[in-house]
Amino acid sequence: GDSQFVLPLCPDTIFSTKPRQTGHIAPARTLLRLGEDTGFDMQLLPDATVPAAEDAKLSLPDGWQFEAAPAASSTGMSGRVTLASDARAGHYRIHATLADEPVYTAQELAYAHIRRQTRFSRAAADIALVDTAGLDGLTIGWIDGGVDEAHHWAGQLGAQIVQLDDSDLQSGSFDGLDVLVAGVFAGGTRPVNQSMRYIRPWIEAGGHFVSQYHRPVDNWDRATSSPLPLQPGTPSIRWRVTDASAPVQMLQPDHPLFAGPNPITDKDFGGWIKERGLYFASEWDQAYVPLLAMSDSGEKPLEGSLLAAEIGAGSHVHCALNLFYQMDHMVVGAFRLFANLLTPFNGK
C-alpha cells in the first residue's frame, strides 16, 4: 500500500518563458531605390494592448526620422520613416522597443513529428536601399512555380506583373507583354513545355524571355523546356556553387546585360549568402553566350549559371543564380542584376 512510482509525462506544450513585449513590424521587408524613394510607411503592431504610443521607439539608422501618424494609439503605432538626405545604398535593419523593453516576434511551430513550441526573435524590419534603375513601363507575364517571390520584387521595381494561368500558356495569350518569366521550378507544375511552341515565336517577334533555374525532374526536356536546346547538369551536386563568396568572373563584361540599365561590377556579387546558385546548365545551344564563370574551391569553373541568347528580334536569359533568395534577404547587388535580367537587350 506504500508503493510509489514515477510516471514521466511529456507535456503537449513545452514550458518556456515569454518576452515582456511581443509583436511585429510591418512591412517586414522594403525595397527602396536610392535617389527615387525618400521614405516609407511603417507600423509597429503589438500582440497585446501596450502603454501609450510615446513609449514606443524604433532603432533608426543615423539621420533617419519617424513621424507617427495622428491615429497612433495603445493598439500600436504607425507613421512614416524618412531617409537621411545622405543615406547610402545598403541593407538596413530596424528594431523596436516598448516601454524600454525590446519587442520580439513569436513563431508557432506545430508539426506531427514534434511537440508544439514557440520561438521568439527580435521583431525587425529589413530595408534594402538600392542604387538601381527601375522596371517602370514594362509589363511582365509571370509563370509562377510557387517557389519564389521574385515577381514581388519585380513589382516593387515598378513593373506591371501579370500572373499567367495555364489557359494563357496553352493558348499563347501573351498580347501586351514585354517580358515573360518562368519562375523557379515552374516547369514541374505548369505547362511550360506545352507552351514553348507559342513562346518561341513570341521571342522571335521581339519578346524577352527569362527562365529561372529548374531541376531535371521538373519535367525538363532539352528540346521543349527552352526556346533553344539547353540542359541542367546532372547529378545536380556537381553543377552548383555552394560557396556564397566564391569569386565570379565576368566572361563578357561588355555584354548588354551587364551594361544596363545598371552597370554590373564585381561589387554586385559581394555580400551574397547561402550559395551562388544551383542546377547550372551543362549543355546549351551555340546561340547562348555564357556570361559568368565560378566554382567552389578546388573545382573546375562552371559557365552555366547565366546564359543569354538573341533569338530573332528577341532574347532569352537562363539564370541559375539563386537571385530570389538573395533578394528575399536584402542583398543589394542581387536587385541590380535582377533589374538587368528583366530588361530586354536585343539591339536588332
C-alpha positions as a printed NumPy array, in Angstrom:
array([[  0.   ,   0.   ,   0.   ],
       [  3.017,   2.311,   0.448],
       [  4.428,   1.626,  -3.011],
       [  5.36 ,   4.682,  -5.051],
       [  6.165,   5.051,  -8.701],
       [  7.082,   7.845, -11.081],
       [  5.385,   8.185, -14.461],
       [  7.209,  10.658, -16.738],
       [  4.82 ,  12.584, -18.952],
       [  5.651,  14.701, -21.955],
       [  3.546,  17.882, -21.944],
       [  1.82 ,  18.912, -25.155],
       [  3.388,  22.339, -24.827],
       [  6.979,  22.916, -23.766],
       [  7.264,  25.106, -20.688],
       [  9.121,  28.29 , -21.517],
       [  9.448,  31.931, -20.663],
       [  7.989,  34.716, -22.761],
       [  9.341,  38.188, -23.552],
       [  7.537,  41.11 , -21.938],
       [  6.703,  42.629, -25.322],
       [  5.771,  40.72 , -28.455],
       [  4.546,  41.877, -31.839],
       [  5.873,  42.606, -35.286],
       [  6.868,  45.438, -37.568],
       [  5.181,  45.815, -40.94 ],
       [  6.233,  45.638, -43.647],
       [  8.937,  43.154, -42.738],
       [ 10.888,  43.838, -45.95 ],
       [ 11.033,  47.003, -48.036],
       [ 12.875,  47.78 , -51.253],
       [ 13.755,  51.435, -51.887],
       [ 15.522,  52.979, -54.862],
       [ 18.326,  55.366, -53.991],
       [ 17.565,  58.823, -55.342],
       [ 13.933,  57.909, -56.073],
       [ 12.381,  56.963, -52.73 ],
       [ 12.694,  59.306, -49.767],
       [ 10.719,  57.329, -47.219],
       [  8.202,  54.59 , -46.496],
       [  5.26 ,  53.829, -44.207],
       [  5.771,  51.557, -41.217],
       [  3.665,  50.028, -38.447],
       [  4.538,  48.558, -35.074],
       [  1.843,  46.008, -34.229],
       [  1.997,  44.625, -30.664],
       [  0.288,  41.346, -29.833],
       [ -1.461,  42.91 , -26.824],
       [ -2.506,  46.307, -25.513],
       [  0.592,  48.334, -24.782],
       [  1.46 ,  51.559, -22.99 ],
       [  0.979,  54.897, -24.674],
       [  2.458,  55.254, -28.158],
       [  5.121,  57.647, -26.942],
       [  6.689,  54.703, -25.116],
       [  7.367,  53.019, -28.465],
       [ 10.741,  53.603, -30.089],
       [ 12.392,  52.5  , -33.319],
       [ 16.134,  51.953, -33.701],
       [ 16.603,  54.011, -36.856],
       [ 19.87 ,  54.491, -38.766],
       [ 21.628,  57.81 , -38.2  ],
       [ 19.741,  60.691, -39.767],
       [ 16.547,  58.731, -40.446],
       [ 13.373,  60.076, -38.851],
       [  9.996,  58.652, -37.905],
       [  6.836,  60.744, -37.772],
       [  3.95 ,  58.995, -36.05 ],
       [  0.515,  59.268, -37.605],
       [ -2.172,  61.065, -35.544],
       [ -4.066,  57.802, -35.132],
       [ -1.274,  56.214, -33.07 ],
       [ -2.848,  54.582, -30.014],
       [ -2.428,  51.842, -27.457],
       [ -3.157,  49.276, -30.172],
       [  0.076,  50.077, -31.959],
       [  1.941,  52.785, -33.783],
       [  2.048,  53.75 , -37.435],
       [  3.762,  56.521, -39.315],
       [  6.316,  57.343, -41.956],
       [ 10.057,  56.821, -41.944],
       [ 12.063,  59.457, -43.812],
       [ 15.552,  58.627, -45.001],
       [ 18.565,  60.787, -44.285],
       [ 19.412,  63.062, -47.197],
       [ 22.857,  61.456, -47.416],
       [ 21.684,  57.848, -46.979],
       [ 23.839,  55.344, -48.81 ],
       [ 22.882,  52.147, -50.579],
       [ 22.864,  49.135, -48.3  ],
       [ 20.882,  46.752, -46.137],
       [ 19.388,  48.333, -43.023],
       [ 17.556,  46.683, -40.116],
       [ 15.153,  48.426, -37.753],
       [ 14.184,  47.078, -34.314],
       [ 11.592,  48.359, -31.842],
       [ 11.132,  48.773, -28.095],
       [  8.007,  49.282, -25.998],
       [  8.318,  50.768, -22.523],
       [ 12.094,  50.296, -22.852],
       [ 11.629,  46.565, -23.482],
       [ 12.714,  45.008, -26.797],
       [  9.877,  43.71 , -28.947],
       [ 10.046,  40.09 , -30.048],
       [  8.075,  38.259, -32.714],
       [  6.548,  34.892, -31.835],
       [  6.612,  31.985, -34.27 ],
       [  4.402,  28.992, -33.509],
       [  5.734,  25.598, -34.598],
       [  3.269,  22.711, -34.667],
       [  4.054,  19.584, -36.649],
       [  3.021,  15.973, -36.194],
       [  6.572,  14.812, -35.525],
       [  7.424,  17.4  , -32.822],
       [  5.729,  18.968, -29.841],
       [  4.112,  22.357, -30.222],
       [  6.559,  25.107, -29.377],
       [  7.048,  28.83 , -29.759],
       [ 10.222,  30.539, -30.928],
       [ 10.968,  34.2  , -30.342],
       [ 13.211,  36.51 , -32.349],
       [ 13.712,  40.249, -32.289],
       [ 10.974,  41.999, -34.236],
       [ 12.657,  43.574, -37.232],
       [ 12.072,  45.392, -40.48 ],
       [ 14.674,  44.972, -43.209],
       [ 15.227,  47.688, -45.795],
       [ 17.244,  47.38 , -48.986],
       [ 18.247,  50.804, -50.284],
       [ 19.489,  50.085, -53.786],
       [ 21.12 ,  52.267, -56.402],
       [ 19.188,  50.719, -59.266],
       [ 17.188,  51.579, -62.32 ],
       [ 13.554,  50.59 , -62.158],
       [ 11.389,  48.438, -64.386],
       [  8.797,  51.154, -64.891],
       [  6.892,  50.812, -68.14 ],
       [  7.477,  47.067, -68.512],
       [  4.594,  44.599, -68.46 ],
       [  5.838,  41.187, -67.344],
       [  3.916,  37.948, -67.69 ],
       [  4.859,  35.589, -64.861],
       [  4.706,  31.798, -64.927],
       [  4.763,  31.193, -61.191],
       [  6.053,  27.871, -59.907],
       [  5.028,  28.607, -56.317],
       [  8.621,  28.507, -55.054],
       [  9.958,  32.065, -55.181],
       [  8.669,  35.61 , -54.757],
       [ 10.787,  37.256, -57.428],
       [  7.607,  38.605, -59.019],
       [  7.026,  40.638, -55.861],
       [ 10.405,  42.335, -56.218],
       [  9.826,  42.97 , -59.925],
       [  6.634,  44.764, -58.959],
       [  8.484,  46.756, -56.314],
       [ 10.892,  47.864, -59.04 ],
       [  7.987,  49.332, -60.973],
       [  6.972,  46.598, -63.405],
       [  3.36 ,  45.663, -64.002],
       [  3.072,  41.951, -63.19 ],
       [  0.526,  39.744, -64.956],
       [  0.184,  36.285, -63.402],
       [ -0.414,  33.85 , -66.262],
       [ -2.679,  30.859, -65.72 ],
       [ -2.443,  27.544, -67.536],
       [ -5.015,  28.541, -70.143],
       [ -2.907,  31.601, -71.027],
       [  0.104,  29.363, -71.565],
       [ -1.715,  26.707, -73.54 ],
       [ -3.258,  29.294, -75.852],
       [ -0.231,  31.578, -76.178],
       [ -2.078,  34.59 , -74.766],
       [  0.918,  36.914, -74.49 ],
       [ -0.531,  40.057, -76.06 ],
       [  0.696,  43.244, -74.402],
       [  3.61 ,  41.566, -72.617],
       [  7.143,  42.937, -72.904],
       [  8.775,  40.204, -70.84 ],
       [  7.873,  36.623, -69.965],
       [  9.362,  34.921, -66.885],
       [  9.303,  31.248, -65.922],
       [  9.762,  31.112, -62.149],
       [ 11.905,  28.667, -60.2  ],
       [ 10.826,  25.045, -60.88 ],
       [  7.795,  26.345, -62.826],
       [  8.018,  23.542, -65.367],
       [  7.358,  20.997, -62.628],
       [  3.8  ,  22.202, -62.074],
       [  2.989,  24.432, -65.055],
       [  2.624,  23.578, -68.786],
       [  5.82 ,  25.353, -69.828],
       [  6.854,  22.624, -72.262],
       [  3.485,  22.638, -73.994],
       [  3.558,  26.422, -74.335],
       [  7.054,  26.635, -75.835],
       [  5.535,  26.38 , -79.326],
       [  3.982,  29.779, -78.542],
       [  6.854,  31.229, -76.52 ],
       [  9.468,  30.686, -79.237],
       [  7.592,  32.687, -81.954],
       [  6.791,  35.362, -79.37 ],
       [ 10.519,  35.73 , -78.659],
       [ 11.381,  35.809, -82.351],
       [  8.903,  38.646, -82.785],
       [ 10.739,  40.728, -80.171],
       [  9.793,  39.301, -76.773],
       [ 12.233,  38.868, -73.88 ],
       [ 12.042,  35.519, -72.057],
       [ 13.718,  34.826, -68.701],
       [ 13.843,  31.335, -67.209],
       [ 14.941,  30.797, -63.632],
       [ 16.649,  27.612, -62.53 ],
       [ 14.996,  24.228, -62.934],
       [ 15.866,  20.703, -61.898],
       [ 15.906,  17.906, -64.454],
       [ 12.943,  16.394, -62.562],
       [ 10.828,  19.495, -63.232],
       [  9.631,  17.931, -66.489],
       [ 12.706,  19.41 , -68.101],
       [ 13.122,  18.426, -71.721],
       [ 16.232,  19.587, -73.532],
       [ 14.281,  20.394, -76.683],
       [ 10.985,  21.795, -75.37 ],
       [ 11.659,  23.412, -71.977],
       [ 13.695,  26.204, -73.566],
       [ 13.39 ,  28.071, -76.88 ],
       [ 16.758,  26.582, -77.898],
       [ 18.338,  23.343, -76.614],
       [ 19.573,  23.705, -73.024],
       [ 20.122,  21.128, -70.289],
       [ 20.595,  21.444, -66.495],
       [ 23.519,  19.305, -65.364],
       [ 23.226,  16.001, -63.513],
       [ 23.965,  14.955, -60.87 ],
       [ 22.978,  18.356, -59.562],
       [ 25.604,  18.389, -56.799],
       [ 28.271,  18.754, -59.492],
       [ 26.525,  21.689, -61.15 ],
       [ 26.238,  24.206, -58.361],
       [ 28.413,  26.603, -56.37 ],
       [ 27.76 ,  26.36 , -52.641],
       [ 30.282,  28.981, -51.534],
       [ 28.32 ,  32.24 , -51.489],
       [ 31.568,  34.211, -51.621],
       [ 33.138,  32.23 , -54.465],
       [ 34.923,  34.524, -56.949],
       [ 32.846,  35.417, -60.002],
       [ 34.446,  36.016, -63.392],
       [ 32.504,  38.086, -65.904],
       [ 33.256,  36.324, -69.196],
       [ 31.628,  39.01 , -71.332],
       [ 31.919,  42.236, -69.288],
       [ 30.704,  44.332, -72.236],
       [ 27.557,  42.264, -72.808],
       [ 24.38 ,  44.413, -72.866],
       [ 23.063,  42.513, -69.855],
       [ 25.954,  43.834, -67.765],
       [ 25.951,  47.292, -69.34 ],
       [ 22.487,  48.419, -68.399],
       [ 20.276,  49.675, -67.142],
       [ 22.642,  49.087, -64.189],
       [ 26.387,  48.791, -64.842],
       [ 27.25 ,  45.458, -63.189],
       [ 30.617,  45.081, -61.45 ],
       [ 32.284,  42.642, -59.065],
       [ 30.787,  44.66 , -56.216],
       [ 27.314,  43.406, -57.115],
       [ 28.382,  39.864, -56.234],
       [ 29.513,  40.849, -52.739],
       [ 27.588,  40.021, -49.579],
       [ 25.732,  37.038, -51.016],
       [ 24.542,  34.344, -48.611],
       [ 23.853,  30.591, -48.663],
       [ 25.184,  29.914, -52.18 ],
       [ 25.88 ,  31.375, -55.613],
       [ 23.489,  29.155, -57.493],
       [ 22.41 ,  25.642, -58.342],
       [ 21.218,  23.447, -61.198],
       [ 23.639,  25.148, -63.577],
       [ 23.305,  24.284, -67.245],
       [ 25.764,  21.687, -68.525],
       [ 24.891,  21.902, -72.233],
       [ 23.432,  24.642, -74.398],
       [ 22.886,  25.661, -77.98 ],
       [ 25.696,  27.613, -79.611],
       [ 23.441,  30.677, -79.764],
       [ 23.759,  31.05 , -75.98 ],
       [ 26.598,  33.125, -74.589],
       [ 27.876,  32.09 , -71.132],
       [ 28.299,  35.281, -69.132],
       [ 29.81 ,  34.122, -65.826],
       [ 32.3  ,  31.558, -64.56 ],
       [ 32.552,  30.43 , -60.939],
       [ 33.334,  27.404, -58.829],
       [ 33.751,  26.128, -55.323],
       [ 37.332,  25.968, -54.08 ],
       [ 39.452,  23.402, -55.893],
       [ 36.835,  22.648, -58.533],
       [ 36.68 ,  23.355, -62.255],
       [ 34.956,  26.661, -63.153],
       [ 31.347,  26.299, -64.28 ],
       [ 29.964,  28.553, -67.006],
       [ 26.289,  27.571, -66.973],
       [ 24.976,  29.91 , -64.271],
       [ 23.893,  32.705, -66.609],
       [ 23.284,  32.26 , -70.334],
       [ 21.949,  34.767, -72.853],
       [ 20.88 ,  34.391, -76.473],
       [ 19.439,  36.659, -79.122],
       [ 16.671,  34.784, -80.946],
       [ 15.205,  36.576, -83.925],
       [ 14.23 ,  40.045, -82.768],
       [ 14.013,  38.927, -79.133],
       [ 16.127,  37.371, -76.409],
       [ 16.3  ,  34.614, -73.805],
       [ 18.166,  34.634, -70.499],
       [ 18.512,  31.477, -68.42 ],
       [ 19.552,  32.229, -64.834],
       [ 20.657,  29.534, -62.388],
       [ 21.906,  32.061, -59.841],
       [ 19.953,  31.99 , -56.596],
       [ 18.823,  35.574, -57.04 ],
       [ 15.412,  35.23 , -55.429],
       [ 16.957,  34.053, -52.145],
       [ 19.422,  36.938, -52.176],
       [ 16.637,  39.464, -52.757],
       [ 14.486,  37.955, -50.014],
       [ 17.453,  38.59 , -47.709],
       [ 18.039,  42.149, -48.956],
       [ 21.323,  41.581, -50.808],
       [ 21.693,  44.869, -52.657],
       [ 23.641,  43.676, -55.702],
       [ 21.079,  40.975, -56.468],
       [ 18.4  ,  43.596, -57.109],
       [ 20.655,  45.434, -59.546],
       [ 21.418,  42.291, -61.529],
       [ 17.767,  41.217, -61.394],
       [ 16.657,  44.507, -62.952],
       [ 19.088,  43.935, -65.809],
       [ 17.892,  40.367, -66.4  ],
       [ 14.322,  41.553, -66.84 ],
       [ 15.227,  44.374, -69.212],
       [ 15.088,  43.45 , -72.936],
       [ 18.532,  43.835, -74.502],
       [ 18.336,  42.662, -78.136],
       [ 19.529,  45.555, -80.285],
       [ 18.219,  44.173, -83.553]])
